Short mmCIF file of C-alpha atoms in Angstrom, two decimals:
data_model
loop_
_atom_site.label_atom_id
_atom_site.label_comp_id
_atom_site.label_asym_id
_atom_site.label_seq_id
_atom_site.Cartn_x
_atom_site.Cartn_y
_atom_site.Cartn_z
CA UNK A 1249 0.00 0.00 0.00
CA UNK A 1250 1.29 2.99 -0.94
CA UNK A 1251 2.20 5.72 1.73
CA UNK A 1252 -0.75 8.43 2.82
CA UNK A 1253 -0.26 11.45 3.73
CA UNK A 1254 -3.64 12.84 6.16
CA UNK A 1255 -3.57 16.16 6.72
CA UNK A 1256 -5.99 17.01 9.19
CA UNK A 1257 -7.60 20.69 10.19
CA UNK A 1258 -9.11 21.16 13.85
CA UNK A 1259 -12.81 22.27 14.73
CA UNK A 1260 -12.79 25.95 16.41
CA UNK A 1261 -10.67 27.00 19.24
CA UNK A 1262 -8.50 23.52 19.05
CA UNK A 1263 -5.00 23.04 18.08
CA UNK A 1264 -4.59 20.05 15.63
CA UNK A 1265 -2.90 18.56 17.88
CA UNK A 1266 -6.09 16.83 18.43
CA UNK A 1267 -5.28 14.59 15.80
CA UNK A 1268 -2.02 13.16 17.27
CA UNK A 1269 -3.40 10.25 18.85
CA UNK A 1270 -4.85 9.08 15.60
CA UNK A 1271 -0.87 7.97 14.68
CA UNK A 1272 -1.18 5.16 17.40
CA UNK A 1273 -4.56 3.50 15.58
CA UNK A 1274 -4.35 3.89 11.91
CA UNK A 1275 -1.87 1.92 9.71
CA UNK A 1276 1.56 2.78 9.00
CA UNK A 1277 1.01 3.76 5.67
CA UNK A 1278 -1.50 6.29 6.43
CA UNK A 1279 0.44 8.79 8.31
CA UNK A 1280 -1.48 11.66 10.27
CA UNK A 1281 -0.15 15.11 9.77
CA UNK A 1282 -2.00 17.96 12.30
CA UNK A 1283 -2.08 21.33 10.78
CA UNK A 1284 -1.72 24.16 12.99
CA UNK A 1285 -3.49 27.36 12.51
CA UNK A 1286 -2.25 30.28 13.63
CA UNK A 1287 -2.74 31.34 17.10
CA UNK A 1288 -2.81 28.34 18.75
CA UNK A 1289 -0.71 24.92 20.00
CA UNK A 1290 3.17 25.52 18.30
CA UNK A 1291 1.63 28.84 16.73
CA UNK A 1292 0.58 30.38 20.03
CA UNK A 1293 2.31 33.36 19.25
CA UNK A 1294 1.03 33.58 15.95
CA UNK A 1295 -1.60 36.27 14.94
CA UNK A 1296 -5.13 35.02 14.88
CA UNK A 1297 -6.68 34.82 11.56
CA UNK A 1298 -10.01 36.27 10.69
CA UNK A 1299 -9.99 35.81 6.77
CA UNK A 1300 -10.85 32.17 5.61
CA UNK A 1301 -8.98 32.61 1.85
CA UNK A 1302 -5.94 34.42 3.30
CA UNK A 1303 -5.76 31.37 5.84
CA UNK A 1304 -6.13 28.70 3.77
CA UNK A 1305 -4.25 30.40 0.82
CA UNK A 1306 -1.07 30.47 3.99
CA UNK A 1307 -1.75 26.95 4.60
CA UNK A 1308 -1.42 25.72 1.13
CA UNK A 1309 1.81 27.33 0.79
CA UNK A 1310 3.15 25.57 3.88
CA UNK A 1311 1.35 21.68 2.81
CA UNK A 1312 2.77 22.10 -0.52
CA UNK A 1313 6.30 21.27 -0.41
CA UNK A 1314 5.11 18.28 1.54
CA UNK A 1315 3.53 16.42 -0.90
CA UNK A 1316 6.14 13.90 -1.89
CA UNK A 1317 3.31 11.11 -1.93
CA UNK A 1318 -0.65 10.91 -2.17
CA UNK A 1319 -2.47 12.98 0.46
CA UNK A 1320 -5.48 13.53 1.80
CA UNK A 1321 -7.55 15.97 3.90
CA UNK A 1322 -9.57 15.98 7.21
CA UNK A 1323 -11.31 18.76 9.08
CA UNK A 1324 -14.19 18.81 10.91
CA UNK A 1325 -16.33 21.64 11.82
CA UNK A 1326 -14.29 24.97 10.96
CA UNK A 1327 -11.77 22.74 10.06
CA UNK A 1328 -13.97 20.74 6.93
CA UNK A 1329 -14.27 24.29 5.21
CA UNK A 1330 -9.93 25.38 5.61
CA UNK A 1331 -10.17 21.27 3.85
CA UNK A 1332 -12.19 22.39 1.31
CA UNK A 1333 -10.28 25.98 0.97
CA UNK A 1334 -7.20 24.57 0.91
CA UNK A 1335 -8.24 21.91 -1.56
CA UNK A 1336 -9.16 24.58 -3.95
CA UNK A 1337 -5.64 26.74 -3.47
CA UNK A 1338 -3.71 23.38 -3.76
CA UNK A 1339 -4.96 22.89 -6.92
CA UNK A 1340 -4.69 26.47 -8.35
CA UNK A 1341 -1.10 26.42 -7.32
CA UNK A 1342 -0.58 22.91 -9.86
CA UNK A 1343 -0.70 20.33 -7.38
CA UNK A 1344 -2.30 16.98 -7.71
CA UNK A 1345 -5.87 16.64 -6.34
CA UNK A 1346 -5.75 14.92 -3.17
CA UNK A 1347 -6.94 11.00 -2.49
CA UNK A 1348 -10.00 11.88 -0.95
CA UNK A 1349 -11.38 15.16 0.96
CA UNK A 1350 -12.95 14.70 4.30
CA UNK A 1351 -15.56 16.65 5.71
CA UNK A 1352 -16.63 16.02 9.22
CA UNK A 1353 -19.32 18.27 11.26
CA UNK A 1354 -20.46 20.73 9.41
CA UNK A 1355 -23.11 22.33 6.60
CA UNK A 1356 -21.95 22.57 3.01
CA UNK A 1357 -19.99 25.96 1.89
CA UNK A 1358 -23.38 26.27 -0.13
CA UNK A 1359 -25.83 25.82 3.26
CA UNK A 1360 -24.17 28.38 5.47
CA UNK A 1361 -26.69 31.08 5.63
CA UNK A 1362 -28.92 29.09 8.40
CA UNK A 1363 -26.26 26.70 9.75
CA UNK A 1364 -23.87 29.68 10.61
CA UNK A 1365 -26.53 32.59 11.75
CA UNK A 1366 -25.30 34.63 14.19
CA UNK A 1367 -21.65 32.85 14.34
CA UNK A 1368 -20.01 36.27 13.49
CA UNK A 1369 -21.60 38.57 15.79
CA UNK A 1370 -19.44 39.89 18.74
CA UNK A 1371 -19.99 37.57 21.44
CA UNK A 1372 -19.19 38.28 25.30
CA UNK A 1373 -16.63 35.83 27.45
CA UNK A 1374 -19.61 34.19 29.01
CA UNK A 1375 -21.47 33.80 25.70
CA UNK A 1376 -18.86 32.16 24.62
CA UNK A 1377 -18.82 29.84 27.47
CA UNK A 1378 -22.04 28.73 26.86
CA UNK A 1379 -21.66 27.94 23.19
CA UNK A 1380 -18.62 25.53 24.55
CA UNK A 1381 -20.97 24.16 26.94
CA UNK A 1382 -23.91 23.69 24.85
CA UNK A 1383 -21.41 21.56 22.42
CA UNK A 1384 -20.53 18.93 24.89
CA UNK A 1385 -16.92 18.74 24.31
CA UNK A 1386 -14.90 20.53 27.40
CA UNK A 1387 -15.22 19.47 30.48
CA UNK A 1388 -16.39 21.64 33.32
CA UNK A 1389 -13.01 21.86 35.33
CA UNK A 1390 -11.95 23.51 31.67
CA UNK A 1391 -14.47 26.20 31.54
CA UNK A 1392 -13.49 26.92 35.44
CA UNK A 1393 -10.13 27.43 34.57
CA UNK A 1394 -9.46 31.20 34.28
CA UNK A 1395 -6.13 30.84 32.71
CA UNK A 1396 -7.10 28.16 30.44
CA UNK A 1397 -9.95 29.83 28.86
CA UNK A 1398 -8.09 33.60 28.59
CA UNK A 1399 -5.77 31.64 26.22
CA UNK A 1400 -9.09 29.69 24.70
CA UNK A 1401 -11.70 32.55 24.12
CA UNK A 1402 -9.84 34.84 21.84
CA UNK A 1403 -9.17 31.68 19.43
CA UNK A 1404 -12.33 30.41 19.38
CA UNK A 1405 -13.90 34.15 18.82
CA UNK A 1406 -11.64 34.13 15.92
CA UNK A 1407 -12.52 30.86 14.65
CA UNK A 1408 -16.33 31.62 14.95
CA UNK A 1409 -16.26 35.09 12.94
CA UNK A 1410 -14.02 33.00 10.18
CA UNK A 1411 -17.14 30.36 9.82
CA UNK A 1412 -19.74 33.48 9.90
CA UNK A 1413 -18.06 35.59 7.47
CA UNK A 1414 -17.07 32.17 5.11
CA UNK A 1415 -18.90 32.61 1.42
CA UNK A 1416 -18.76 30.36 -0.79
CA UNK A 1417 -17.19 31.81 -4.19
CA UNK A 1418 -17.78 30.18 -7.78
CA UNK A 1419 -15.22 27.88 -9.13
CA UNK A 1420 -14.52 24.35 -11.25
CA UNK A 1421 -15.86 21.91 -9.60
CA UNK A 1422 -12.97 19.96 -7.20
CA UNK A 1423 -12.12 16.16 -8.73
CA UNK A 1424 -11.53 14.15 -5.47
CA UNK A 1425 -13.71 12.16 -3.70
CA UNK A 1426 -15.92 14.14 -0.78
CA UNK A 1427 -16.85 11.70 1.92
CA UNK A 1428 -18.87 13.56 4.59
CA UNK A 1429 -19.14 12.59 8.28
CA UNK A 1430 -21.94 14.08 10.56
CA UNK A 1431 -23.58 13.50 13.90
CA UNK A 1432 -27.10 12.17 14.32
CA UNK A 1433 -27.93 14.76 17.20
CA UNK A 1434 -25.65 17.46 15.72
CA UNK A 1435 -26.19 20.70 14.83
CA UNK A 1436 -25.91 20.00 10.96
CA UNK A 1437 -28.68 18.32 9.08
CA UNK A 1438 -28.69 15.78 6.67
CA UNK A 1439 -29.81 18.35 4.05
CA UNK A 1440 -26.64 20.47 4.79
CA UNK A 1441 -24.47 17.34 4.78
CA UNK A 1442 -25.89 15.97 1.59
CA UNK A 1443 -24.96 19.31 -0.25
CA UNK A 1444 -21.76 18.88 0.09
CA UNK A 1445 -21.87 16.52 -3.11
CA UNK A 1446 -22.24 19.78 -5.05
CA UNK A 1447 -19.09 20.55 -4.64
CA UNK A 1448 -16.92 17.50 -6.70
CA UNK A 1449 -17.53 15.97 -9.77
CA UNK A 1450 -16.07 12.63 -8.33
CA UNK A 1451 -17.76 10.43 -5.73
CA UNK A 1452 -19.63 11.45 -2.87
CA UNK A 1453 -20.33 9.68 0.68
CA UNK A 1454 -22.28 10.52 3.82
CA UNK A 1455 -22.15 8.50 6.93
CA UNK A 1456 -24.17 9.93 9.90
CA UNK A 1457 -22.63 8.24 13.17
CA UNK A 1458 -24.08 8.38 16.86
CA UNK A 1459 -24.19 11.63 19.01
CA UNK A 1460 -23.60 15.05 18.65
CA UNK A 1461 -20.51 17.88 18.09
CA UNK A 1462 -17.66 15.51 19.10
CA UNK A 1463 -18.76 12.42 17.69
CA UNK A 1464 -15.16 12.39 16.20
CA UNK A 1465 -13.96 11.95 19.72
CA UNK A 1466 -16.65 9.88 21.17
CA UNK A 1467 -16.79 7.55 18.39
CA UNK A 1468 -13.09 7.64 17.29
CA UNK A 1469 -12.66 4.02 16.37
CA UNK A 1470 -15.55 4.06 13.63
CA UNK A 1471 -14.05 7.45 12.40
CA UNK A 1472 -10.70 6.08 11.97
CA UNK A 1473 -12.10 3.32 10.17
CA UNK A 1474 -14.56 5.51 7.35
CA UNK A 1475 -11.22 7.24 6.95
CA UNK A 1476 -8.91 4.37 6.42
CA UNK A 1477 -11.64 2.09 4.31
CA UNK A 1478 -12.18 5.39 2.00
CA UNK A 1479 -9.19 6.01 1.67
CA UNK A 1480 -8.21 2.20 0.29
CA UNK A 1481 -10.82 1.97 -2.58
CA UNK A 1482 -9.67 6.06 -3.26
CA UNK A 1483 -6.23 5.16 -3.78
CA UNK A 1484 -6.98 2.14 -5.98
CA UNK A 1485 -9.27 4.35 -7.79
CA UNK A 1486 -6.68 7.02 -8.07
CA UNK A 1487 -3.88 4.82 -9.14
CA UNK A 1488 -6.01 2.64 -11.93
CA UNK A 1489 -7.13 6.55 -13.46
CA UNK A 1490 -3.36 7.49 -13.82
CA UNK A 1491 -2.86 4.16 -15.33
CA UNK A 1492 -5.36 4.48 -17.81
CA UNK A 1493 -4.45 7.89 -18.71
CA UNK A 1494 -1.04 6.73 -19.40
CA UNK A 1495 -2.04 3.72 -21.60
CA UNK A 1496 -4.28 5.77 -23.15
#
């Protein structure tokens, strides 16, 4: 099997190094690669960013010398539109399309209007707090720690104005695979999901798992696996299309 590359783009107010722990459960030849965004993790002292194309226009820049072998991309939440960003810079800048994109936990760039209501507007420390809380994913001793959360608010009030103030521009259709992940009791419904399809001309997938926000984390092992069984029949795909082409 031919090496992977996974590059994978954290929900709001995380640092990818969410994604470490994946290394210890997938294969070797699918190798996880967390991608920082500014202002957070390694790039703590990194200004925050507040303009999605400018981001993921930075972030292309920095995957693209990487790819020495087939990659893909990952990011759930905030992080499934930087995917799909970065997906479209990659390929204006010549590289190859990746394996498969991954979109986990959030509305299609063409269903944001509803979905992300409200996301931009200025939002008070304790607003904030709630939003974490009403997501499910931090625990309580978190959102009591003052020192944790002064270093936590300003990134995720950063994060939240880039999904509010995210439009979707017109462009070719992207020619990888979109296989979309979303939670039965999340915020995102099927509808949204499902319109994510409009945005390749290759295959599309949509697998809704069990609970809500962080069903990446709660349900990690049937995650890892709709990743790594994609990602097998996109590779062989992949590799029999070159083939062709060069026969042909």
């Amino acid at each position: 099997m031919a090496t992977v590359q996974l590059f994978c783009l954290p929900y709001s107010g995380a640092s990818a190094m969410v994604f470490s722990r994946w290394r210890r459960h997938l294969p070797q030849w699918l190798q996880v690669q967390p991608v920082e965004i500014p202002g957070r993790g390694a790039r703590l002292g990194e200004a925050l960013q507040t303009d999605m194309p400018a981001l993921a226009r930075q972030l292309a820049l920095e995957i693209l010398p990487a790819l020495k072998t087939p990659y893909a991309l990952f990011g759930h939440s905030l992080g499934a539109l930087l995917a799909f960003e970065i997906a479209h810079v990659l390929r204006e800048l010549g590289a190859p399309p990746p394996v498969s994109l991954f979109a986990s936990g959030t509305a299609a760039p063409s269903m944001r209007d509803d979905y992300a209501r409200g996301f931009a507007d200025p939002k008070t420390d304790a607003q904030l707090k709630a939003e974490l809380r009403d997501l499910n994913g931090t625990p309580q001793e978190v959102l009591d720690n003052e020192e944790l959360m002064a270093l936590t608010l300003p990134v995720l009030r950063a994060d939240f104005r880039l999904c509010g103030l995210y439009q979707r521009r017109q462009r070719p259709l992207l020619s990888c695979p979109i296989h979309v992940l979303g939670g039965k009791d999340d915020k995102a419904t099927q509808e949204q999901l499902i319109a994510w399809q409009q945005e390749s001309d290759a295959n599309f997938s949509l697998e809704m798992l069990p609970g809500r926000h962080f069903f990446i984390h709660d349900h990690e092992g049937m995650v890892l696996r709709i990743l790594r069984s994609n990602l097998e029949v996109d590779l062989h795909r992949q590799r029999g299309q070159r083939r062709a082409a060069l026969a042909g």
